[in-house]
Structure formats: structure tokens, C-alpha cells
Tab-separated table of N, CA and C in Angstrom:
chain	number	residue	atom	x	y	z
A	1	ALA	N	11.942	11.398	-5.036
A	1	ALA	CA	13.244	12.288	-5.444
A	1	ALA	C	12.369	14.105	-5.661
A	2	LEU	N	11.735	13.961	-4.332
A	2	LEU	CA	11.128	15.479	-4.365
A	2	LEU	C	12.059	16.307	-3.190
A	3	LYS	N	12.944	16.097	-2.856
A	3	LYS	CA	14.191	16.899	-2.171
A	3	LYS	C	13.215	17.308	-0.871
A	4	ILE	N	12.125	16.173	-0.314
A	4	ILE	CA	11.780	16.784	0.862
A	4	ILE	C	12.455	15.396	1.575
A	5	PRO	N	12.614	15.810	2.952
A	5	PRO	CA	13.269	15.044	4.095
A	5	PRO	C	12.781	13.820	5.005
A	6	CYS	N	13.692	12.826	5.181
A	6	CYS	CA	12.567	11.981	6.206
A	6	CYS	C	13.054	12.067	7.395
A	7	VAL	N	11.531	10.983	7.955
A	7	VAL	CA	12.120	10.899	9.594
A	7	VAL	C	11.564	9.460	9.176
A	8	VAL	N	12.860	8.390	9.498
A	8	VAL	CA	12.548	6.991	9.327
A	8	VAL	C	12.686	6.447	10.890
A	9	SER	N	12.504	4.738	10.934
A	9	SER	CA	12.440	4.196	11.512
A	9	SER	C	14.305	3.480	11.671
A	10	ASN	N	15.116	3.204	12.622
A	10	ASN	CA	16.142	2.683	12.315
A	10	ASN	C	16.033	1.496	11.779
A	11	VAL	N	14.413	0.520	12.563
A	11	VAL	CA	14.531	-0.620	12.193
A	11	VAL	C	14.485	-1.475	10.441
A	12	LEU	N	14.023	-0.444	10.039
A	12	LEU	CA	14.049	-0.996	8.615
A	12	LEU	C	15.195	0.309	7.352
A	13	TYR	N	15.132	1.371	8.163
A	13	TYR	CA	15.841	2.053	6.805
A	13	TYR	C	17.065	2.720	6.942
A	14	SER	N	17.709	2.604	8.599
A	14	SER	CA	19.324	2.783	8.475
A	14	SER	C	20.325	2.654	7.671
A	15	ASP	N	19.886	1.303	7.031
A	15	ASP	CA	21.210	1.228	6.301
A	15	ASP	C	21.362	2.090	4.779
A	16	TYR	N	19.390	3.368	4.642
A	16	TYR	CA	20.097	3.192	3.572
A	16	TYR	C	19.833	5.401	3.720
A	17	VAL	N	19.427	5.575	5.190
A	17	VAL	CA	19.133	7.349	5.646
A	17	VAL	C	20.785	7.562	6.269
A	18	LYS	N	21.555	7.986	6.324
A	18	LYS	CA	22.310	8.751	6.942
A	18	LYS	C	22.086	9.890	7.604
A	19	ASP	N	21.490	9.367	9.306
A	19	ASP	CA	21.423	10.145	9.727
A	19	ASP	C	21.651	11.648	9.867
A	20	GLY	N	21.263	12.641	10.110
A	20	GLY	CA	21.249	13.928	10.453
A	20	GLY	C	21.981	14.305	8.635
A	21	VAL	N	22.198	13.765	7.851
A	21	VAL	CA	22.700	13.796	6.658
A	21	VAL	C	21.578	13.547	5.290
A	22	THR	N	20.835	12.590	5.203
A	22	THR	CA	20.142	12.712	3.659
A	22	THR	C	19.000	12.199	4.826
A	23	GLY	N	18.750	12.174	5.805
A	23	GLY	CA	17.458	12.194	6.310
A	23	GLY	C	17.378	12.203	8.285
A	24	LEU	N	16.631	11.672	8.612
A	24	LEU	CA	16.912	11.875	10.307
A	24	LEU	C	16.395	10.540	10.785
A	25	VAL	N	17.590	9.858	11.263
A	25	VAL	CA	16.335	8.337	11.753
A	25	VAL	C	16.505	8.399	13.169
A	26	CYS	N	15.250	7.770	13.687
A	26	CYS	CA	14.751	7.406	15.046
A	26	CYS	C	14.569	6.246	15.773
A	27	LYS	N	15.219	6.157	16.477
A	27	LYS	CA	14.775	4.570	17.472
A	27	LYS	C	13.290	4.292	17.966
A	28	ASP	N	12.779	5.311	18.635
A	28	ASP	CA	11.859	5.435	19.305
A	28	ASP	C	10.057	6.436	18.586
A	29	LEU	N	9.508	6.747	19.646
A	29	LEU	CA	7.985	7.750	18.732
A	29	LEU	C	8.227	8.876	19.320
A	30	SER	N	9.289	9.246	20.265
A	30	SER	CA	9.822	10.086	21.223
A	30	SER	C	10.859	10.926	20.286
A	31	GLU	N	11.915	9.926	20.053
A	31	GLU	CA	13.052	10.512	19.037
A	31	GLU	C	12.304	10.902	17.858
A	32	PHE	N	11.172	10.454	17.091
A	32	PHE	CA	10.537	10.533	15.870
A	32	PHE	C	10.020	11.835	16.215
A	33	ASP	N	9.400	12.382	17.423
A	33	ASP	CA	8.709	13.405	17.306
A	33	ASP	C	9.767	14.978	17.738
A	34	SER	N	10.791	14.552	17.970
A	34	SER	CA	12.088	15.518	18.466
A	34	SER	C	12.382	16.272	17.082
A	35	LYS	N	12.437	14.961	15.952
A	35	LYS	CA	13.501	15.063	14.928
A	35	LYS	C	12.361	15.449	13.748
A	36	LEU	N	10.883	15.729	13.833
A	36	LEU	CA	10.452	15.983	13.020
A	36	LEU	C	10.153	17.259	13.527
A	37	GLN	N	9.824	17.762	15.021
A	37	GLN	CA	10.068	19.174	15.409
A	37	GLN	C	11.051	20.167	14.923
A	38	PHE	N	12.435	19.051	14.877
A	38	PHE	CA	13.565	19.739	14.453
A	38	PHE	C	13.309	20.390	13.333
A	39	LEU	N	12.564	19.263	11.780
A	39	LEU	CA	12.410	19.817	11.076
A	39	LEU	C	11.399	20.835	10.109
A	40	ILE	N	10.507	21.124	11.384
A	40	ILE	CA	9.307	22.126	11.616
A	40	ILE	C	10.016	23.562	12.009
A	41	ASP	N	11.102	23.365	12.761
A	41	ASP	CA	11.803	24.694	12.952
A	41	ASP	C	13.121	24.842	12.182
A	42	HIS	N	13.388	24.085	11.751
A	42	HIS	CA	14.604	24.245	10.924
A	42	HIS	C	14.785	23.997	9.261
A	43	ALA	N	14.234	25.648	8.896
A	43	ALA	CA	14.133	25.445	6.935
A	43	ALA	C	15.356	25.363	6.056
A	44	ASP	N	16.257	26.023	7.146
A	44	ASP	CA	18.052	25.312	6.336
A	44	ASP	C	18.175	23.744	6.162
A	45	ALA	N	17.933	23.533	7.776
A	45	ALA	CA	18.250	21.878	7.730
A	45	ALA	C	17.390	21.136	6.887
A	46	ARG	N	15.954	21.588	6.453
A	46	ARG	CA	15.246	20.479	5.475
A	46	ARG	C	15.560	20.485	4.243
A	47	ARG	N	16.022	21.822	4.306
A	47	ARG	CA	16.994	22.442	2.377
A	47	ARG	C	17.381	21.301	2.356
A	48	ASP	N	18.697	21.428	3.311
A	48	ASP	CA	19.994	20.807	3.095
A	48	ASP	C	19.866	19.427	3.248
A	49	ILE	N	19.229	18.913	4.058
A	49	ILE	CA	18.711	17.523	3.952
A	49	ILE	C	17.806	16.588	3.149
A	50	GLY	N	17.230	17.635	2.148
A	50	GLY	CA	16.458	17.249	1.328
A	50	GLY	C	17.274	17.630	-0.162
A	51	ASN	N	17.864	17.983	0.283
A	51	ASN	CA	19.127	17.874	-1.453
A	51	ASN	C	19.979	16.983	-1.340
A	52	ALA	N	20.377	16.779	-0.109
A	52	ALA	CA	21.450	15.997	0.044
A	52	ALA	C	21.040	14.172	-0.099
A	53	ALA	N	19.905	14.065	0.154
A	53	ALA	CA	19.145	13.031	0.258
A	53	ALA	C	18.569	12.805	-1.451
A	54	TYR	N	18.077	13.907	-2.220
A	54	TYR	CA	18.093	13.904	-3.232
A	54	TYR	C	19.502	13.504	-4.381
A	55	GLU	N	20.753	13.913	-4.306
A	55	GLU	CA	21.353	13.677	-4.826
A	55	GLU	C	22.277	11.840	-4.151
A	56	ASP	N	22.192	11.837	-2.897
A	56	ASP	CA	22.261	10.070	-2.315
A	56	ASP	C	21.361	9.186	-3.268
A	57	VAL	N	19.852	9.772	-3.664
A	57	VAL	CA	19.447	8.699	-4.358
A	57	VAL	C	19.710	8.818	-6.447
A	58	LYS	N	20.045	10.079	-6.154
A	58	LYS	CA	20.465	10.350	-7.792
A	58	LYS	C	21.925	9.675	-8.175
A	59	ILE	N	22.779	9.452	-6.854
A	59	ILE	CA	23.901	8.935	-7.341
A	59	ILE	C	23.623	6.886	-7.107
A	60	ASN	N	23.125	6.916	-5.757
A	60	ASN	CA	23.082	5.415	-5.249
A	60	ASN	C	21.870	4.330	-5.628
A	61	TYR	N	20.968	5.031	-6.193
A	61	TYR	CA	20.002	4.327	-7.030
A	61	TYR	C	18.988	5.122	-7.816
A	62	ASP	N	19.979	5.691	-8.964
A	62	ASP	CA	19.693	5.598	-10.103
A	62	ASP	C	19.121	4.051	-10.739
A	63	LEU	N	17.867	3.900	-11.274
A	63	LEU	CA	17.155	3.419	-11.890
A	63	LEU	C	17.670	2.966	-12.779
A	64	LYS	N	18.799	3.396	-14.126
A	64	LYS	CA	19.507	2.638	-14.614
A	64	LYS	C	20.539	1.631	-14.498
A	65	LYS	N	21.560	2.020	-12.984
A	65	LYS	CA	22.097	1.672	-12.229
A	65	LYS	C	21.528	0.720	-11.466
A	66	ILE	N	20.192	-0.042	-10.709
A	66	ILE	CA	20.090	-0.621	-9.836
A	66	ILE	C	19.162	-1.838	-11.565
A	67	VAL	N	18.865	-1.019	-12.340
A	67	VAL	CA	18.779	-2.431	-13.625
A	67	VAL	C	19.625	-3.174	-13.897
A	68	ASP	N	21.142	-2.423	-13.932
A	68	ASP	CA	21.926	-3.165	-14.745
A	68	ASP	C	22.764	-4.488	-13.995
A	69	ILE	N	22.562	-3.776	-12.562
A	69	ILE	CA	23.097	-4.201	-10.955
A	69	ILE	C	21.908	-5.797	-11.194
A	70	TYR	N	20.431	-5.494	-11.173
A	70	TYR	CA	20.387	-6.739	-11.036
A	70	TYR	C	20.385	-7.406	-12.853
A	71	ASP	N	20.731	-6.865	-13.790
A	71	ASP	CA	20.772	-7.389	-15.400
A	71	ASP	C	21.832	-8.434	-14.831
A	72	LYS	N	23.290	-8.276	-14.768
A	72	LYS	CA	24.263	-8.984	-14.420
A	72	LYS	C	24.142	-9.901	-13.245
A	73	ALA	N	23.367	-9.633	-12.379
A	73	ALA	CA	23.037	-10.700	-11.402
A	73	ALA	C	22.375	-12.207	-11.926
A	74	PHE	N	21.617	-11.306	-13.055
A	74	PHE	CA	20.870	-12.473	-13.783
A	74	PHE	C	21.490	-13.281	-14.592
A	75	LYS	N	22.153	-12.558	-15.202
A	75	LYS	CA	23.039	-12.903	-16.691
A	75	LYS	C	23.684	-14.297	-15.813
A	76	LYS	N	24.623	-13.758	-13.951
A	76	LYS	CA	25.670	-14.766	-13.499
A	76	LYS	C	25.058	-15.722	-13.844
A	77	LEU	N	23.794	-15.937	-12.307
A	77	LEU	CA	22.793	-17.097	-12.013
A	77	LEU	C	22.553	-18.061	-13.706
A	78	MET	N	22.241	-17.340	-14.363
A	78	MET	CA	21.975	-18.077	-15.879
A	78	MET	C	23.260	-19.015	-16.555
A	79	PHE	N	24.237	-18.248	-16.279
A	79	PHE	CA	25.258	-18.828	-16.848
A	79	PHE	C	26.082	-19.816	-16.013
A	80	GLN	N	25.458	-19.362	-14.469
A	80	GLN	CA	26.239	-20.828	-13.341
A	80	GLN	C	25.173	-21.650	-13.675
A	81	ASN	N	24.025	-21.526	-14.038
A	81	ASN	CA	22.506	-22.727	-13.857
A	81	ASN	C	23.340	-23.523	-15.422
A	82	ILE	N	23.593	-22.515	-16.421
A	82	ILE	CA	24.266	-23.617	-17.504
A	82	ILE	C	25.422	-24.130	-17.463
A	83	ILE	N	25.996	-23.705	-16.684
A	83	ILE	CA	27.136	-24.241	-17.253
A	83	ILE	C	27.736	-25.100	-15.484
A	84	LEU	N	27.078	-24.889	-14.097
A	84	LEU	CA	27.469	-26.006	-13.180
A	84	LEU	C	27.098	-27.404	-13.471
A	85	PRO	N	25.789	-27.990	-14.245
A	85	PRO	CA	25.518	-29.389	-14.343
A	85	PRO	C	26.689	-29.916	-15.160
A	86	GLN	N	27.197	-29.227	-16.392
A	86	GLN	CA	28.234	-29.786	-16.835
A	86	GLN	C	29.739	-29.742	-16.266
A	87	GLU	N	29.916	-29.257	-15.278
A	87	GLU	CA	30.838	-29.414	-14.272
A	87	GLU	C	30.639	-30.422	-13.411
A	88	VAL	N	29.694	-30.701	-13.200
A	88	VAL	CA	29.324	-32.278	-12.175
A	88	VAL	C	29.171	-33.272	-12.972
A	89	LYS	N	29.177	-33.154	-13.747
A	89	LYS	CA	29.779	-34.596	-15.134
A	89	LYS	C	31.052	-34.947	-15.451
A	90	ARG	N	31.968	-33.680	-14.727
A	90	ARG	CA	33.683	-33.909	-14.906
A	90	ARG	C	33.670	-35.062	-13.505
């Protein structure tokens, strides 16, 4: 949440980082170098991508929201485990 844009590998992070919007996604070391140099050379892009990444995290990865998702999933699993054996007996 530092508003610093990231340069990431497409192998692990392409589902979370929107290339050119919330960060820069690379397929190899050469592309990593060129995208990092792009951020060094373009202060406006650094600022805009960093701000967009911050907003994306705030909206989509808020701790309370994530905790609620896990809480609902856990309760659903607990409920299914309690109900399932009774349904099997019928």
C-alpha cells in the first residue's frame, strides 16, 4: 500500500496485476529490464500506476472483505459437514 508500481512475472502474478494499469507484467528478463527502465524514465507513469495499484488493492483486497470471504467459506464448509452425514442416512 505504498503506491509504488511493481514489475512482476507473468508466471505468478498476471491474475492480480493488470499490465500497464496496476503494474507491469513481464514474460522474461529482457522485458523486465525494459519495463523497469520505463518506470525509471517516466515519473508520471510511476505515479499513475502506483496510484491505480493502491486503489485496486483497497477495493479488491481489503482485509475485511477477504476475512468475510474466508469466514463465509468456512461456515459453508462447517454447515455442509454437519448436514451431509444426515443427508446420507436418508
